[in-house]
Each structure stands twice: as structure tokens, then as C-alpha cells.
Coordinates of C-alpha atoms in Angstrom, one line a residue:
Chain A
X27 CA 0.0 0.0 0.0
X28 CA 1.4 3.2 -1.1
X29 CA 0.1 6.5 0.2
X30 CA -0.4 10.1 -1.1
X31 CA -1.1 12.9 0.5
X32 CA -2.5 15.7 -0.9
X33 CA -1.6 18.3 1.9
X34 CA 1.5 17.9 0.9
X35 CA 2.0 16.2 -2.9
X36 CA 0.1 18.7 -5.5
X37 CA -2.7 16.9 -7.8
X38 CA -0.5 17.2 -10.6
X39 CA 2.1 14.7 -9.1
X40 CA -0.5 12.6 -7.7
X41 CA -2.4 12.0 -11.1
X42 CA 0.9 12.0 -12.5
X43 CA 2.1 8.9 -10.5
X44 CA -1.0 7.3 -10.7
X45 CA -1.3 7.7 -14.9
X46 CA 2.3 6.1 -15.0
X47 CA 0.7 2.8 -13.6
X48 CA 1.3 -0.3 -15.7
X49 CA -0.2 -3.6 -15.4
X50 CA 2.1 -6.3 -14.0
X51 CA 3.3 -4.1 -11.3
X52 CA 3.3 -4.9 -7.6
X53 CA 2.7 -1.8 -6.8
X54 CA -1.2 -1.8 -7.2
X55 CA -3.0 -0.4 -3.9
X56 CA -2.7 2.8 -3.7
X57 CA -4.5 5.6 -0.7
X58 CA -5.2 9.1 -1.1
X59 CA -5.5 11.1 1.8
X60 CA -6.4 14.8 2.4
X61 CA -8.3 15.4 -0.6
X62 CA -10.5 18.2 0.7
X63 CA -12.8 18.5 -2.3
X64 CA -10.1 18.3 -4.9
X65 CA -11.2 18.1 -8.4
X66 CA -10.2 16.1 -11.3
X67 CA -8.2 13.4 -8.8
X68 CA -7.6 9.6 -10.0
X69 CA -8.4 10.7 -13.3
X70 CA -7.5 9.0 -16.8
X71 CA -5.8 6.0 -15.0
X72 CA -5.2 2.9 -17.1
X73 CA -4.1 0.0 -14.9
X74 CA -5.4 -2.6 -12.9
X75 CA -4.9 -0.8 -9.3
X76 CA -6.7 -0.4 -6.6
X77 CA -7.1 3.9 -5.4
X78 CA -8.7 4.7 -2.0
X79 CA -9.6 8.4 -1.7
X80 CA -10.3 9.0 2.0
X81 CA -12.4 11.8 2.1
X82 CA -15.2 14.0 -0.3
X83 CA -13.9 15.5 -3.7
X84 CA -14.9 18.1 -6.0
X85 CA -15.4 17.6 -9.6
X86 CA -14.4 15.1 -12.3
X87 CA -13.7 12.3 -9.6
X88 CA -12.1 9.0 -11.6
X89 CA -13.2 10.4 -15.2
X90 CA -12.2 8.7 -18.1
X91 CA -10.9 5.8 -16.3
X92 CA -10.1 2.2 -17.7
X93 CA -8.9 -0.8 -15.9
X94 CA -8.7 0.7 -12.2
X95 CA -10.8 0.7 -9.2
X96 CA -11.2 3.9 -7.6
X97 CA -12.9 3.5 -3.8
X98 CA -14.2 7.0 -2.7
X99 CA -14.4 7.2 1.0
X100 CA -16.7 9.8 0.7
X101 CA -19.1 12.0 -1.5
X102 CA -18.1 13.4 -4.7
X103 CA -18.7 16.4 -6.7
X104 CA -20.5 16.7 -10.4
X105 CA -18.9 14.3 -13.2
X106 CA -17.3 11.5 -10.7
X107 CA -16.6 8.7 -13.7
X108 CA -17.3 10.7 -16.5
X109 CA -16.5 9.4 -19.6
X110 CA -15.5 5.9 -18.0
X111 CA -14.0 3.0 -20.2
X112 CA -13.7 -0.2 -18.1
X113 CA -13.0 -0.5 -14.6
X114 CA -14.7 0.2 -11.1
X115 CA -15.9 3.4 -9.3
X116 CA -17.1 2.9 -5.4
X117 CA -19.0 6.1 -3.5
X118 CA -19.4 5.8 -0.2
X119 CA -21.0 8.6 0.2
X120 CA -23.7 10.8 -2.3
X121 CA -23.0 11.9 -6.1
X122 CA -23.8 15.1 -7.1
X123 CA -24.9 15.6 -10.8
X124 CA -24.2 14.2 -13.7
X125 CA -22.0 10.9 -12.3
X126 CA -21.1 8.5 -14.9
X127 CA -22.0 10.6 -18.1
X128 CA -20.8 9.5 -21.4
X129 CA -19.5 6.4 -19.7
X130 CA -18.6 3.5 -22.2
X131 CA -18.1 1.0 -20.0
X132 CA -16.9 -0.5 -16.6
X133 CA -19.1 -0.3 -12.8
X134 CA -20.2 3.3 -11.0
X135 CA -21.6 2.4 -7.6
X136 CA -23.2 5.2 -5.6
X137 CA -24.2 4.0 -1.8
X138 CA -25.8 7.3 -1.3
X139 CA -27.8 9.4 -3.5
X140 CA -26.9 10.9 -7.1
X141 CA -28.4 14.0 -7.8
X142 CA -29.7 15.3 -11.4
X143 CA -28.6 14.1 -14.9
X144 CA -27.2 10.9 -13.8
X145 CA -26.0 8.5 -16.7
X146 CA -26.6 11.2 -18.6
X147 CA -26.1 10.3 -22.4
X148 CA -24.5 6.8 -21.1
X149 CA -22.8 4.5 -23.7
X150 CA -22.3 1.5 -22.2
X151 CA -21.6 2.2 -18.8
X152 CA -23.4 0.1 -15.5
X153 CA -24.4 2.4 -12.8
X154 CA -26.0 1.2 -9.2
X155 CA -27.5 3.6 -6.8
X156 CA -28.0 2.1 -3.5
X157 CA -30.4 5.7 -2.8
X158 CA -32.6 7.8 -4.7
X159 CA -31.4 9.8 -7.7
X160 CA -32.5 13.5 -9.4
X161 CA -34.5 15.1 -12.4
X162 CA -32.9 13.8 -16.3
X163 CA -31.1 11.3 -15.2
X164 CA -30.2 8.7 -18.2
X165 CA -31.1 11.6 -20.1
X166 CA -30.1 10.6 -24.5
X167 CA -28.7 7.5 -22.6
X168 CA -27.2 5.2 -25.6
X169 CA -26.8 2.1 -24.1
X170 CA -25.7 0.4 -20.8
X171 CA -27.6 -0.3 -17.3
X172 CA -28.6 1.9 -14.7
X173 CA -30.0 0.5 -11.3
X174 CA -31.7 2.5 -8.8
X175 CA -32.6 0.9 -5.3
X176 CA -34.5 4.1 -4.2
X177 CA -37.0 6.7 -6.3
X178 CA -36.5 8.4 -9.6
X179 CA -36.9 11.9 -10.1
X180 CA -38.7 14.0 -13.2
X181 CA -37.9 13.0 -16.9
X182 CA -36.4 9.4 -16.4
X183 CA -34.9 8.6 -19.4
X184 CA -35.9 11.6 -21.6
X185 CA -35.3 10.6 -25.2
X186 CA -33.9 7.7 -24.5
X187 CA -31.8 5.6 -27.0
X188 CA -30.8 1.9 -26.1
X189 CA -30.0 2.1 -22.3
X190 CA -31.9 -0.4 -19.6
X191 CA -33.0 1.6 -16.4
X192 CA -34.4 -0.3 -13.3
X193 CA -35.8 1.3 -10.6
X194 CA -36.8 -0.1 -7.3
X195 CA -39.2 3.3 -5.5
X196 CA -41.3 5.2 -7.5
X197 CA -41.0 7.6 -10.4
X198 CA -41.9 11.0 -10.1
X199 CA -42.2 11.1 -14.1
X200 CA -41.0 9.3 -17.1
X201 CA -39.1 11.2 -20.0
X202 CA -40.3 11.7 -23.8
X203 CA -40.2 8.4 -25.4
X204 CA -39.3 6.8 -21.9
X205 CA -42.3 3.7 -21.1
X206 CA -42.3 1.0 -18.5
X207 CA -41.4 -2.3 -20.0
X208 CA -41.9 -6.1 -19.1
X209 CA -39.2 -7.4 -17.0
X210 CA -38.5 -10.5 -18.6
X211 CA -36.1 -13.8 -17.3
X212 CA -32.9 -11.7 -18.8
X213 CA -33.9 -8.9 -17.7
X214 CA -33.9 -10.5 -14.1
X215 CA -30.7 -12.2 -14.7
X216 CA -28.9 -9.2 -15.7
X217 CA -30.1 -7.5 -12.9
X218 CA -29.2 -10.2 -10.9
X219 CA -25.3 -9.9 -12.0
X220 CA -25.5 -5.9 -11.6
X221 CA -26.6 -6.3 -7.8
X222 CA -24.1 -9.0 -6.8
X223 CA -21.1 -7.4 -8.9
X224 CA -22.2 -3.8 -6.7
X225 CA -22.6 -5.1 -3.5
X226 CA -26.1 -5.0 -3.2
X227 CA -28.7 -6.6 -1.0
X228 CA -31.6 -6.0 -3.2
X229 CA -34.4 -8.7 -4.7
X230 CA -34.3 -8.2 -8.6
X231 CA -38.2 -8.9 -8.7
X232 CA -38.9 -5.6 -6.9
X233 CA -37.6 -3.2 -9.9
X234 CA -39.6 -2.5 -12.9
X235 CA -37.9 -1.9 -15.8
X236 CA -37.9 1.0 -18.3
X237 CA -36.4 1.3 -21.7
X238 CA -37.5 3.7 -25.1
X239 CA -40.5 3.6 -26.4
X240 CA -38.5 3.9 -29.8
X241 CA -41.1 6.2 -31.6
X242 CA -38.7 9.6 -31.4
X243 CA -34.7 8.2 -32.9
X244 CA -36.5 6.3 -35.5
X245 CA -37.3 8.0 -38.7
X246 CA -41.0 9.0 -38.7
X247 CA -42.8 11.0 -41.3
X248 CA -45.3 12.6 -38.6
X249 CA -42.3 14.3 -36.8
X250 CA -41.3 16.5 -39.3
X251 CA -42.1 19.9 -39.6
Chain B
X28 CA -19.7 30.5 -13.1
X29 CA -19.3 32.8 -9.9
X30 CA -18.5 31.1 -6.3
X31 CA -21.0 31.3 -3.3
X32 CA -20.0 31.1 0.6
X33 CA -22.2 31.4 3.3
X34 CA -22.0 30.4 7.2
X35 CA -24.9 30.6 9.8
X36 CA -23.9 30.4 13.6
X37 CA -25.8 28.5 15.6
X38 CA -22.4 28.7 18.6
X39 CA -22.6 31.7 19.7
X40 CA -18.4 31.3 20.8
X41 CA -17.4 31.6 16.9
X42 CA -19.4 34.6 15.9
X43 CA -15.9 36.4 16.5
X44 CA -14.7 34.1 14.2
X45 CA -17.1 34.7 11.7
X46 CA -15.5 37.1 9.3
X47 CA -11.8 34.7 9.7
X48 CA -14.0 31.6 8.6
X49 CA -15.8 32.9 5.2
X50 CA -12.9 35.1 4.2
X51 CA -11.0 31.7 4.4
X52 CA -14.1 29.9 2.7
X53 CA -14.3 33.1 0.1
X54 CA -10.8 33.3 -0.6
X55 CA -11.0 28.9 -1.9
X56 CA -13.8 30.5 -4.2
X57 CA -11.7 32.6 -6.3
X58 CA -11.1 30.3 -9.4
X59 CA -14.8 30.3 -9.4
X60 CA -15.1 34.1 -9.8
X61 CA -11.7 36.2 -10.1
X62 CA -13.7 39.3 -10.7
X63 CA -14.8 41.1 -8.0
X64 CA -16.1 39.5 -4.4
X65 CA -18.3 40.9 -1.6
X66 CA -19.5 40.1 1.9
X67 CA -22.6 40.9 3.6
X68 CA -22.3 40.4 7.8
X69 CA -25.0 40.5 10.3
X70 CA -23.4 42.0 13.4
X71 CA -25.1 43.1 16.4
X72 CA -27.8 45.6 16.6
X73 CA -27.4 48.7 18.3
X74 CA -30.4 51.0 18.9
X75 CA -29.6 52.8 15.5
X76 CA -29.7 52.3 11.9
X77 CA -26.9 51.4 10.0
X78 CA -26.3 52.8 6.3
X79 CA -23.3 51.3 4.0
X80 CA -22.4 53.4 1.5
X81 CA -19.6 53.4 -1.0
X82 CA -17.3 55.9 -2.8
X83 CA -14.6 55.7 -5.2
X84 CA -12.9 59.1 -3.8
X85 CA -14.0 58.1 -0.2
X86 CA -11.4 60.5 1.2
X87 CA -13.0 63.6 -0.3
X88 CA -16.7 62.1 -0.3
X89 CA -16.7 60.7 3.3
X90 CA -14.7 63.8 4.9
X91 CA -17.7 65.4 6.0
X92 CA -20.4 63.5 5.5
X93 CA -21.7 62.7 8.6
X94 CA -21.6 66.3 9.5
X95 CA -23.6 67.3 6.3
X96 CA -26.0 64.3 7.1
X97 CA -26.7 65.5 10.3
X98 CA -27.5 68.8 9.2
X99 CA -29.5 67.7 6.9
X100 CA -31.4 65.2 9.5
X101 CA -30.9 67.2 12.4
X102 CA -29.9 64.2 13.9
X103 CA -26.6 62.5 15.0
X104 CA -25.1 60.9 12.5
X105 CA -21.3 58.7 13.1
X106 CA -19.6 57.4 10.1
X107 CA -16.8 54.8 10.2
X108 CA -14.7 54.4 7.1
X109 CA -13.3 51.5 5.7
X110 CA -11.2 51.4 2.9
X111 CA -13.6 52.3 -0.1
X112 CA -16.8 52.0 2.6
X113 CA -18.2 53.6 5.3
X114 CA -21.2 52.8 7.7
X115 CA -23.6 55.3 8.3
X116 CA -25.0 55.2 11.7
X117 CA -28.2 57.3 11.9
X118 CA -32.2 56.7 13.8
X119 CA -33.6 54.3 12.2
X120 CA -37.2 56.7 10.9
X121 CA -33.9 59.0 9.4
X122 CA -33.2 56.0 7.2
X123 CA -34.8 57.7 4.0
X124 CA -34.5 60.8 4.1
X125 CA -30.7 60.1 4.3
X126 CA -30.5 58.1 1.3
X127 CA -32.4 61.1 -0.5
X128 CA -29.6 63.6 0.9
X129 CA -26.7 61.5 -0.5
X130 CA -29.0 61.2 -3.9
X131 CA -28.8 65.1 -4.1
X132 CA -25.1 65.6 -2.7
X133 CA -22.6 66.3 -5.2
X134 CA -20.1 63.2 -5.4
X135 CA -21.2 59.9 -6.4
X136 CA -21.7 58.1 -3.5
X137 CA -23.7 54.8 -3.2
X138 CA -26.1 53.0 -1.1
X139 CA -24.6 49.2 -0.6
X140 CA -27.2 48.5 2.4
X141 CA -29.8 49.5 5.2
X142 CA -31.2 47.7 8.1
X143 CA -30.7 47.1 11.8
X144 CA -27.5 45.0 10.9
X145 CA -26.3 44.2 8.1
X146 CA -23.2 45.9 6.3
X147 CA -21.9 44.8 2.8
X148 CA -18.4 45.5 1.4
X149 CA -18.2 44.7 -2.3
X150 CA -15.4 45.8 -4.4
X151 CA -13.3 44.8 -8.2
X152 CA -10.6 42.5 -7.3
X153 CA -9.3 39.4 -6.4
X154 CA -11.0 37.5 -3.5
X155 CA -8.1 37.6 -1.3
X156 CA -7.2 41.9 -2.0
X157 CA -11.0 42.6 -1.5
X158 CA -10.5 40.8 1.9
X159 CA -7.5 42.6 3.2
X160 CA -8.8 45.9 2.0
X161 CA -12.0 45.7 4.3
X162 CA -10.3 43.4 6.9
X163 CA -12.9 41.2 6.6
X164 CA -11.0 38.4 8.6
X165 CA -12.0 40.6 11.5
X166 CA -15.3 41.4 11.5
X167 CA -17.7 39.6 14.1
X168 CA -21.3 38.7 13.6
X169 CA -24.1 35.9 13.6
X170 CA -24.4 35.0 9.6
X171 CA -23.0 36.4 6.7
X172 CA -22.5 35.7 2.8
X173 CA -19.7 35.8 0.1
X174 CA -19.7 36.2 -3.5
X175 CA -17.1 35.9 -5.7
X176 CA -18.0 36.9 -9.1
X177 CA -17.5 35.8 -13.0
X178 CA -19.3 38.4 -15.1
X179 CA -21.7 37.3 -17.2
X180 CA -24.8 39.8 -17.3
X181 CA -23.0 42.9 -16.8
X182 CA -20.1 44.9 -16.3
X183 CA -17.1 44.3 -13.7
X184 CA -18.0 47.3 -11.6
X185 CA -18.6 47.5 -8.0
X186 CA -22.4 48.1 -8.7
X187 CA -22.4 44.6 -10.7
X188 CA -20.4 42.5 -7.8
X189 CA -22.4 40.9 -5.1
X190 CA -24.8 41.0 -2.6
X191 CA -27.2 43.0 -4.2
X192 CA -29.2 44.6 -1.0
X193 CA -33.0 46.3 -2.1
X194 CA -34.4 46.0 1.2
X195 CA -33.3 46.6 4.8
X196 CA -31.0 43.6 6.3
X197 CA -31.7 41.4 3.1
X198 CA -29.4 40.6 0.6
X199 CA -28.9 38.2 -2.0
X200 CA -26.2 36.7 -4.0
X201 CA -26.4 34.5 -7.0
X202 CA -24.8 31.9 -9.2
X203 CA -26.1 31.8 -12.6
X204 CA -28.0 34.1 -14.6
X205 CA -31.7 35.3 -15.3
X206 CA -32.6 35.9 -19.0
X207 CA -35.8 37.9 -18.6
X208 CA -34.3 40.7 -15.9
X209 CA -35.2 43.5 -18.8
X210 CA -38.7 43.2 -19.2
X211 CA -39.3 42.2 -14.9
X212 CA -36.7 45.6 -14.0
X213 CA -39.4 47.6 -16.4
X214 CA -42.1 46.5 -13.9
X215 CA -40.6 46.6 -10.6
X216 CA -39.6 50.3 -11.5
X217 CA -42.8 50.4 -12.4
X218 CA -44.0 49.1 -9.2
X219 CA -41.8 51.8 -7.5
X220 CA -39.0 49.2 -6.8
X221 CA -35.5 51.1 -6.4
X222 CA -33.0 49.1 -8.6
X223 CA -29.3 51.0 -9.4
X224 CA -27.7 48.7 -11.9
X225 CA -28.2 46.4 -15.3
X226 CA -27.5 43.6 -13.4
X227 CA -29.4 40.6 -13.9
X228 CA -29.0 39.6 -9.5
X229 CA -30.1 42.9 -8.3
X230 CA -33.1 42.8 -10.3
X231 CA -33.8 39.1 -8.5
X232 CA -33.0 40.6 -5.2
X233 CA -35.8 43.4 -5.6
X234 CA -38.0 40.7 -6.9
X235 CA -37.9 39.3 -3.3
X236 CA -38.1 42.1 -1.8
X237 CA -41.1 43.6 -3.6
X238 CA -43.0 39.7 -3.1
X239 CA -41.9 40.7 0.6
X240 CA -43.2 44.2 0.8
X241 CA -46.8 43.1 -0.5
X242 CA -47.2 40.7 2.5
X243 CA -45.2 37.7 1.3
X244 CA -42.9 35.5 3.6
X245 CA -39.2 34.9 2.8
X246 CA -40.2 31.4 2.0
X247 CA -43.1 32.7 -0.3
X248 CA -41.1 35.2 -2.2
X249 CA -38.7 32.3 -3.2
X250 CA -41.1 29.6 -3.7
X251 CA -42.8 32.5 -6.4
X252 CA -39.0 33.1 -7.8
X253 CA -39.1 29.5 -9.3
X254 CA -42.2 30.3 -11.6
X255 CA -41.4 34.1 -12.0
X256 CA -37.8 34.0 -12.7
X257 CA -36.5 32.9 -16.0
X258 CA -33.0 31.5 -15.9
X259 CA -30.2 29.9 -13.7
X260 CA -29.9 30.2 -10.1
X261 CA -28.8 29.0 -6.7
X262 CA -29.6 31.9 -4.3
X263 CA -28.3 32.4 -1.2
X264 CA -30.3 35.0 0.6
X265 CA -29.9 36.9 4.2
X266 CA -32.6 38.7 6.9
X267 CA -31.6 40.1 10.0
X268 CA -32.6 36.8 11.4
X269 CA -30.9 34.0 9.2
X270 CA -30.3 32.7 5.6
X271 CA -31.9 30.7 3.0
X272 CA -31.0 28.8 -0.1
X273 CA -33.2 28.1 -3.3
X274 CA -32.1 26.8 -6.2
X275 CA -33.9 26.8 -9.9
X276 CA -36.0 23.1 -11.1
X277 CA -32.9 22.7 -13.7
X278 CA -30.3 23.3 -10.6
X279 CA -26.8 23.1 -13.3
X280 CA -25.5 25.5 -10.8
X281 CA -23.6 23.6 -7.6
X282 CA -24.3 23.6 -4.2
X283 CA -23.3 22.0 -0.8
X284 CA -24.4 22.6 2.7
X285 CA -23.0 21.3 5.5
X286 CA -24.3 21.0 9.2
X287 CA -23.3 20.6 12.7
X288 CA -24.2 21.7 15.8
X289 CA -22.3 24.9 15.5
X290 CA -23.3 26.2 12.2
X291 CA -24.9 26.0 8.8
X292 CA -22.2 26.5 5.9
X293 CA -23.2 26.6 2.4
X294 CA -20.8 26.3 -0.7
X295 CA -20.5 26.4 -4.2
X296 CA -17.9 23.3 -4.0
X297 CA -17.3 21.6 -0.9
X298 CA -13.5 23.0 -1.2
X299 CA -15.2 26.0 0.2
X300 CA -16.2 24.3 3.5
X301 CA -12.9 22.3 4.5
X302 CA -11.5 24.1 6.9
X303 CA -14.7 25.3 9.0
X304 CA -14.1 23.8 12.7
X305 CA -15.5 19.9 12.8
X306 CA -16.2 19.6 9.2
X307 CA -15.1 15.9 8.8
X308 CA -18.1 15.3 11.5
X309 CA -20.7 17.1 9.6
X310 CA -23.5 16.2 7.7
X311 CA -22.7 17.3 3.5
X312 CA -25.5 17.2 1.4
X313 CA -26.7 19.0 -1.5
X314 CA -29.7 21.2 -1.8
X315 CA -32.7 19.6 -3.6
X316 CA -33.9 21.5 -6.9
X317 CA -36.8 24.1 -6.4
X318 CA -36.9 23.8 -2.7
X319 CA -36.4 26.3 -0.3
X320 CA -34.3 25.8 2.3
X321 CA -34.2 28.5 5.7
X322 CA -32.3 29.0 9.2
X323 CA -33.1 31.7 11.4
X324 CA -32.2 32.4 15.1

């Protein structure tokens, strides 16, 4: 275990060290302390390591990461994983807004709450939050899973592409194009995985499911002007 | 983008700390808003009124203006200058007609704030130079509020930096910006509202305080902002008695309050709040959209 701390290493050098990472070395935990609401920390990693961020950060938290697993010991500020490739992202704490956007791929678990836009315009991406999360989230979401144990806000999934959204409490509104959709035995299994890979002691057959309603990306003569 | 700081005492014991803690909290704002920054505090009352006013030639304009005040009045008037302010301290039924004698005094003196008390210091500059100018770090009191400001709707003048005061011991500051301020500054004017400057804040500031003055609560006037007020916002607003927080249904502008027994601290980014005293024991959490959020003594 390697330490880092940010009262006295500058984020430069920090992301520096961690970005010059390469697989195969035995150096692969690594624990950040002091990050008072630091923005942009752990980002654009590209190893297989293991970052522990004891405390809250600010914004861009473990954006555009691929391959490493960034444990945040604390709440994070707007964009944590944006832009995600592979890899893991843990949050003790809450998310504020957009967390996970663009994400192409790898796990964003939230413990707490996520606040607006979250998986906004997701590509591939998973996202789990174990609490509730705000208005337009999945928002143009492309493709990928999102998992909510707690309530939606307004515009779920507003003009949604491909992307399969769960949600355990209520939602206060669905999105253009967004519908309710039959949870079928995949749909179950797959949410199975999500919950176990996360962490999370939730019963699959409690969410409903919501996808598009494909009638606004697909070419329609009655939409033109 | 502009920065917002605010800190409400609930421990009496650091209300001598209060002007150390947000200068601190205001100064971690800066890359939010290099422009200009400004402070409202809520000190103690005294049995008398307290005017801040402003001057770019404060030596020449504040030399004898208490004197000419309290001719004017024919009441006594003390004045004590700070750097580019001064606090006016008058009876409170004088309040008026001393704002109409500065009007008509040569000079170009203005009005920053009235009320029982609150004082606001607001000036061009870096965070940090605005701070040592006015000594903020040591100035006592029971709330106050920081802005840091990124110019967006108007100029950088000290008339466009925040808190915007229309109303005495409120203020308001603001992250974002309101697209229909023209057409609602034609009908508060209309309405007989006093707003000084283009600025797109002020004009939400004597919104509220116009909601207020035709029998609305605090809480009322904001919950009517969010239908009446076109644009981006998260307010932060102050009364003799405590402060509040609203933020617009769309809420793209950042917030985060934190709580412990001691104080209420709100920040734009929770940079802002790491070094208030038993922070890493506080509850963090962000403001819901569209909800109104209050703390008074």
C-alpha cells in the first residue's frame, strides 16, 4: 500500500504517478489522503490498481478511467466517472450531478444518492445507486444499465436511445419516449449480476424496468415539420 | 460560473470568528469568480440604523459627510470608514430621508445596504485583496455571505459584484444568470421598486423584496421566484434573522451545505467548507432543486 497525501503532494504529481501505472506491477494499492474537495483526482488511469480516496472530492472524480478501481471514502462532486471506459468506481457517500456521463463501460456504484442528470447520455456504462437519484437522469442515454434501489426523479430517461434503467421506489415522471417495459427472465438475470457485482442486497423482482419507447430516434414521417 | 459562501452560527463562541471563517471559505472561491467578491455580515444591533455606503474618492466624499448628514437630518449621524466603505450610523425613521440627501449631494456616492444589521463591502478584485482591504477576517457577527463573481450579465463594476441589497438587512447573491431581468426591472420600477444597476442579481434581489413588501414571507417570495424567474440560479439570501437557499427546477449550478451543531455552511464546492471547525463530523449534502431551504435564530 502506497500513500499520497494531498496536503502535501500537488494533484499534478499525484495524477501524474497514478497515470504512470502499468499492469504487471506490484505496486497496485494505492490511498489518497487529504483530498478536501479536490477536483479532477484519480483521473484517466489505465491500470489494474486499486485507489482509496479517504475523504469528499470536488469535480471530475475517476473520469475517463479504464482498468482501475477507484474507492471514494466519501461524497463526490458533479462528473465522478465521467467518460468511464472499463473498470470500477465505489462512492461511499452521495454523487452530485451528472455521475457517470458518457461512460462507455466498466461499474459506477453510488451508496448514497446521485443528484440530477445521472447516466446522462451513457454509452455503455453500469451504474448502481443504493439511494434515490434526481431530475434527467439517463437523459439521450445510448446504451448500458442503470440501477436504482430508491426513487426516480422528473424526466427518467428523456429521449432515451438503447440504455436499460431499473428502478426499485417510485418515479416521479418518465421522459419523452421513456415507457415502463416487461421485465422479462434476462432482464432478471442481468439485474441479478448488476446487484451482486455492486454489493447490493436488493431482490431483482422488486424493480420495474424502463427502456424507449422507440417512436422519437426512429425515422418517422409525422415528426417533421 | 461565480462562487458562493455562506456560514450561519448556531455557537454563539465563533461569531468572533465569523469574518476569519468565510474570508477563508471566500478566498477557496476565487477560481470560481476572479472578478470582484463581496461580503454581507449581520453584526449586532445597536439601537440605531446602519447605512453602508460606497465611494470611489472616499477620502474627499466621506470627509464630511456625517456632518452634512446630520445637518440635513438634524440628527446625529457617526460614520466609520473603511477602505472604499463607510457605515452610516443614523435613527432608524432617518433612514430615508438620508439616502435622499446622498441622492442630491454632489459626489457619487452609493447606497450598498440599510437595516438594523447588516453591512456589505463589495469591491473589483481578487477574493483575497477585496479581503484585506475591508479586513474582513476581522469582523464579528451571527451570519453572513460571500460572492465571488464571474461576469456574465453585466459589467465588472462595484455596482455589478455581489450581494445585491434592495431591502433593509436582506441581501442576496447568485450563481447563474436570469434571462428575462429586462422586461421584470421595467415592472418593478414600475412598481416603485429602487434598482441601481443592469445587473441581472439585483433585479432578482428586488424581486424578493417587492414579493416581501406586498405581505409575502421569505419562504413565499422564493417559492414565487421558481415560476417568475426565468434563468439559472442558486440563491443564497440573508434577513436580520438567518439565511436561506433556493435553487432553480434545472439546478446546473452547484451547491453544498454542511451542518453541525455549530453552524450552517453553504458552498458552491465543498472546497469552500474544509476548513470550517469539525467539518469531517458534519453532515454534506446537496440542496434539492426548487426547494427552499431556511435558518433563522
Amino acid at each position: 500500500m502506497s500513500q499520497i497525501d494531498l496536503a502535501t503532494t500537488s494533484l499534478r504529481e499525484l495524477n501524474e504517478t497514478l497515470q504512470a501505472q502499468k499492469g504487471g506491477d506490484n505496486q497496485t494499492a494505492w490511498e489518497i489522503l487529504n483530498p478536501r474537495g479536490s477536483h479532477a483526482l484519480a483521473v484517466g488511469l489505465d491500470a489494474p490498481i486499486e485507489v482509496t480516496v479517504k475523504g469528499h472530492t470536488g469535480y471530475y472524480c475517476a473520469g475517463m478511467n479504464q482498468q482501475a478501481t477507484v474507492h471514494v471514502e466519501g461524497s463526490v462532486g458533479p462528473g465522478v466517472a465521467e467518460n468511464m471506459m472499463s473498470g470500477a468506481v465505489i462512492v461511499e457517500g452521495d454523487a452530485s450531478q451528472y455521475a457517470g456521463a458518457t461512460g462507455h463501460g466498466g461499474l459506477l456504484v453510488i451508496k448514497g444518492n446521485a443528484s440530477s442528470r445521472c447516466g446522462i447520455s451513457m454509452k455503455g456504462i453500469d451504474i448502481v445507486v443504493q439511494g434515490n437519484i434526481g431530475h434527467m437522469s439517463a437523459f439521450m442515454a445510448q446504451a448500458g444499465n442503470l440501477v436504482v434501489c430508491g426513487d426516480a426523479g422528473d424526466a427518467l430517461g428523456d429521449s432515451l436511445y438503447e440504455a436499460r434503467l431499473f428502478v426499485r421506489g417510485s418515479v416521479k415522471s418518465l421522459g419523452a419516449d421513456c415507457i415502463e417495459k416487461e421485465m422479462r427472465p434476462e432482464h432478471l438475470d442481468l439485474l441479478t449480476d448488476l446487484l451482486t457485482r455492486a454489493g447490493v442486497n436488493a431482490k431483482p423482482e422488486e424493480f420495474r424496468r424502463y427502456g424507449s419507447a422507440r417512436k422519437l430516434y426512429n425515422f418517422d414521417i409525422d415528426n417533421a415539420y | 460560473m461565480c462562487g458562493i459562501v455562506g456560514l450561519f452560527l448556531k455557537d454563539k463562541a465563533l461569531e468572533p470568528q465569523l469574518g476569519a471563517l468565510l474570508t477563508e471559505m471566500l478566498i477557496t472561491m476565487t477560481d470560481r469568480g476572479p472578478d470582484s467578491a463581496g461580503i454581507a455580515i449581520y453584526g449586532a444591533a445597536g439601537n440605531r440604523a446602519k447605512l453602508t455606503v460606497q465611494s470611489d474618492n472616499p477620502d474627499q466624499d466621506f470627509a464630511t459627510l456625517a456632518e452634512e448628514l446630520e445637518a440635513a437630518l438634524g440628527a446625529p449621524v457617526t460614520l466609520r470608514a473603511n477602505d472604499t466603505h463607510a457605515v452610516l450610523e443614523l435613527p432608524a425613521d432617518q433612514v430615508e430621508a438620508a439616502r435622499t440627501a446622498i441622492a442630491d449631494r454632489p459626489g457619487r456616492i452609493r447606497v450598498m445596504s440599510d437595516g438594523d444589521v447588516i453591512e456589505i463591502y463589495k469591491e473589483v478584485g481578487l477574493p483575497r485583496d477585496v479581503a484585506s482591504r475591508f479586513n474582513l477576517p476581522a469582523m464579528s457577527g451571527t451570519h453572513g455571505i460571500g460572492h465571488t463573481r464571474m461576469a456574465t450579465e453585466s459589467a465588472v463594476t462595484t455596482e455589478g459584484a455581489h450581494p445585491f441589497s434592495t431591502g433593509p438587512d436582506q441581501c442576496l447573491v447568485h450563481n447563474g444568470s436570469l434571462s428575462n431581468h429586462n422586461s421584470l426591472r421595467r415592472k418593478l420600477r414600475r412598481e416603485g421598486v429602487r434598482i441601481e444597476s443592469e445587473n441581472d442579481t439585483e433585479v432578482g434581489a428586488a424581486y424578493l423584496t417587492w414579493k416581501m413588501q406586498n405581505g409575502a414571507s421569505l419562504g413565499e417570495a422564493l417559492e414565487a421566484s421558481l415560476t417568475d424567474l426565468d434563468g439559472f440560479f442558486t440563491f443564497v439570501v440573508g434577513t436580520k434573522e438567518g439565511f436561506g437557499v433556493v435553487r432553480d427546477p434545472i439546478a446546473c449550478k452547484p451547491a453544498v451545505m454542511a451542518e453541525t451543531d455549530q453552524y450552517v455552511a453553504f458552498g458552491s464546492e465543498y472546497r469552500a467548507l474544509v476548513n470550517l471547525p469539525g467539518i469531517d463530523a458534519a453532515r454534506v449534502w446537496e440542496p434539492e432543486p426548487a426547494t427552499v431551504y431556511f435558518w433563522s435564530h
